Coordinates of C-alpha atoms and ligand atoms in Angstrom, one line a residue:
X273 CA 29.9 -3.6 -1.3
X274 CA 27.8 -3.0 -4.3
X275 CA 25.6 -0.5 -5.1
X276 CA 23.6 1.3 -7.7
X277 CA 22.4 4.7 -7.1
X278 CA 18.8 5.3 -7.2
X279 CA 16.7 8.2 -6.8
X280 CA 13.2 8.8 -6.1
X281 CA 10.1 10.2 -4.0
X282 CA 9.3 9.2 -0.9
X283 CA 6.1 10.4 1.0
X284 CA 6.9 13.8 -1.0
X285 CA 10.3 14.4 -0.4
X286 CA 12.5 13.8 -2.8
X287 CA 15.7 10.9 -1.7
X288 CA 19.0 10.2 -4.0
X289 CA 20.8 7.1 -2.3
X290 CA 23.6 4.4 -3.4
X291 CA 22.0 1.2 -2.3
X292 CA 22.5 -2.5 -2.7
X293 CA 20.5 -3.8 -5.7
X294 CA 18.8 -6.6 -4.2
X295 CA 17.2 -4.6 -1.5
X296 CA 13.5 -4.8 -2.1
X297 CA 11.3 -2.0 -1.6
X298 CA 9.7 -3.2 1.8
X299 CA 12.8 -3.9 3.3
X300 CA 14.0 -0.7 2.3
X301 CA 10.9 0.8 3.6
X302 CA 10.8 -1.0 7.1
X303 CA 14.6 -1.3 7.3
X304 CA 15.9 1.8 6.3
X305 CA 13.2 4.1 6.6
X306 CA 11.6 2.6 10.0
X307 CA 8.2 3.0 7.7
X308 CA 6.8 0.1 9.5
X309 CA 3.1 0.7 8.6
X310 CA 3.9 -1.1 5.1
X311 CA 4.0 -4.8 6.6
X312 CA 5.8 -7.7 5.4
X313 CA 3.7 -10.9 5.6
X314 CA 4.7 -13.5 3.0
X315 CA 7.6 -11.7 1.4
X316 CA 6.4 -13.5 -1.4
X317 CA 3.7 -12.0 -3.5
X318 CA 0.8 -13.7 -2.1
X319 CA -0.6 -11.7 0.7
X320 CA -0.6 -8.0 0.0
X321 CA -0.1 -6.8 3.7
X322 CA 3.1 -5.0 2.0
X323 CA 1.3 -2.7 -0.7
X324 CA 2.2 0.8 -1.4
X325 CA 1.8 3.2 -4.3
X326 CA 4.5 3.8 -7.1
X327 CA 2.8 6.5 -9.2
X328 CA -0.4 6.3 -8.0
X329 CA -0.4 2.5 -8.9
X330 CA -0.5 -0.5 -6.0
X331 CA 2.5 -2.5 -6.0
X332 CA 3.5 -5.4 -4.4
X333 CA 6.6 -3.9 -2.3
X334 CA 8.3 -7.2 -1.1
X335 CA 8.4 -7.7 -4.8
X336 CA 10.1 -5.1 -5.7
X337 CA 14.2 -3.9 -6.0
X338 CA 14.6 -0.4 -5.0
X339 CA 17.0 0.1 -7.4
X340 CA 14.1 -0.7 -10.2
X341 CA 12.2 2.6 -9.0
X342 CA 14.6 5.3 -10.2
X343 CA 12.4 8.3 -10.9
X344 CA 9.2 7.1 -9.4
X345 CA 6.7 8.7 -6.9
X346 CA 6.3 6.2 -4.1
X347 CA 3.7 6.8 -1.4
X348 CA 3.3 4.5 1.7
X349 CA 0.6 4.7 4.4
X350 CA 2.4 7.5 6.3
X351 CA 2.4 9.8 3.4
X352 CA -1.7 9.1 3.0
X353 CA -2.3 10.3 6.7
X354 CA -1.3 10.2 10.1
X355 CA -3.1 9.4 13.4
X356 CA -3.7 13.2 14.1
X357 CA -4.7 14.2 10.6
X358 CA -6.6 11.1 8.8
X359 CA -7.4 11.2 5.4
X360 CA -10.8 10.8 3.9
X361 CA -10.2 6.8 3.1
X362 CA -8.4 6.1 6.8
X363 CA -11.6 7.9 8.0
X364 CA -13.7 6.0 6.0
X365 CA -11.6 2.7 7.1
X366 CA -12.8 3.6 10.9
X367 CA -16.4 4.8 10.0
X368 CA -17.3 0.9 7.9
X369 CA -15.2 -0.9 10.9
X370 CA -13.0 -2.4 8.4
X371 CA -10.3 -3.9 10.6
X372 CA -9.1 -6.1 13.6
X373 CA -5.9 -6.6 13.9
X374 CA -4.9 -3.7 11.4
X375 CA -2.2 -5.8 10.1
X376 CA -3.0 -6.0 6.7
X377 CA -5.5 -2.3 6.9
X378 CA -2.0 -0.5 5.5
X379 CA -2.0 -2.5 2.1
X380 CA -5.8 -2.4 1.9
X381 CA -6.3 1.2 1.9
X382 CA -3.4 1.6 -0.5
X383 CA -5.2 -0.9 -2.9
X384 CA -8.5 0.8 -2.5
X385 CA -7.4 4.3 -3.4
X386 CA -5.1 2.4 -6.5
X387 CA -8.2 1.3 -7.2
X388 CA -10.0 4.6 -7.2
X389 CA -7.2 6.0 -9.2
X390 CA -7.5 3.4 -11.9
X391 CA -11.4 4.0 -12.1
X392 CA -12.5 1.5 -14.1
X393 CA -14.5 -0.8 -11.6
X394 CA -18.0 -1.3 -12.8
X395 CA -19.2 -4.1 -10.9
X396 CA -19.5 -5.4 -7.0
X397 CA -17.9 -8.5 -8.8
X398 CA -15.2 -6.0 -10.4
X399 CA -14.1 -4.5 -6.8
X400 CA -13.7 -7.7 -5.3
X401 CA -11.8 -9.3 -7.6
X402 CA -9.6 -5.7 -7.4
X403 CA -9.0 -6.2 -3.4
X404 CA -8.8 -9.8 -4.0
X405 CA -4.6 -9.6 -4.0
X406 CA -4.9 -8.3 -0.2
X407 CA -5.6 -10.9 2.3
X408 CA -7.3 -10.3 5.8
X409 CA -6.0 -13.2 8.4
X410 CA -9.2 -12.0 10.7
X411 CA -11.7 -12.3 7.7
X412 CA -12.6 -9.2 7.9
X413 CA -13.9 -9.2 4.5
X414 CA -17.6 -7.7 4.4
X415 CA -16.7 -4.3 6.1
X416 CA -13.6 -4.0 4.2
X417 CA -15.5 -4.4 1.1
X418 CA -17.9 -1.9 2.3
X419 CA -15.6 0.6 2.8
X420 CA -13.3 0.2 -0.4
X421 CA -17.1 0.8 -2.2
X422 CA -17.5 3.8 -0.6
X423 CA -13.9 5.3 -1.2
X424 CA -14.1 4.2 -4.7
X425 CA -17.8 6.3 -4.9
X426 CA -17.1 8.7 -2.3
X427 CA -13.6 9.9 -1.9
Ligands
LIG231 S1 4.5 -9.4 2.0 FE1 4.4 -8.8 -0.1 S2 2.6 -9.8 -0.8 FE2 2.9 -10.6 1.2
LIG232 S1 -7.7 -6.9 10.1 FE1 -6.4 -8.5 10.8 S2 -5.5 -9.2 9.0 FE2 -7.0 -7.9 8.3

């Protein structure tokens, strides 16, 4: 089979592998890793229930080939915190109420602190057209805005 060998950081620890080069980040996240807290909901760019950060930057991960990452840091919701030690903006997250179903709370809090990261968000109107590329199925809109306010001034 082909492959193209691809190396990168994952979570903090560094990986080298030989992978097929179709093999799009999320699957390779879900698939290979078992990192199923990235979640794959349209597989097609429109949702953002599947965003991570590459470099501090959100990306979409279901569009994006593994193979395309060589040399990149790449940081998915396990390496921002874990059940027993939360991070300030998964605190945050529980503190505004800002989920349901959870299903897309992964990509949100990835775009909020890409968001933060960026810094250049000067206006309610600004942050909502940032979180705009992540979609909540249970509408949970007004608490998720409140929150990613609050990690963007607070955290
Ligand atoms: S699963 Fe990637 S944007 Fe929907
Ligand atoms: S909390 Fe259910 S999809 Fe957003």
């Amino acid at each position: 089979m082909n492959t193209n060998p691809v190396h990168f950081t994952l979570n903090g620890k560094p990986v080298k592998i030989s992978i097929e080069p179709w093999t799009t980040l999320l699957d390779y996240l879900r698939y290979h890793k078992k990192l199923v807290g990235t979640k794959k909901g349209c597989d097609h760019g429109q949702c953002g229930a599947c965003t991570v950060l590459v470099d501090g930057n959100s990306v979409n991960s279901c569009l994006c080939l593994l193979v395309s990452l060589d040399g990149k840091d790449i940081t998915t919701i396990e390496g921002i915190g874990t059940a027993d030690n939360l991070s300030v903006e998964q605190q945050i997250f529980i503190e505004e109420d800002a989920y349901q179903c959870g299903f897309c709370t992964p990509g949100q809090i990835c775009s909020t602190i890409a968001m933060r990261n960026r810094g250049e968000i000067n206006s309610e109107e600004e942050l909502k057209d940032w979180m705009s590329g992540n979609l909540c199925r249970c509408a949970a809109y007004k608490n998720l805005t409140k929150a990613a306010r609050r990690i963007y001034k607070e955290s």
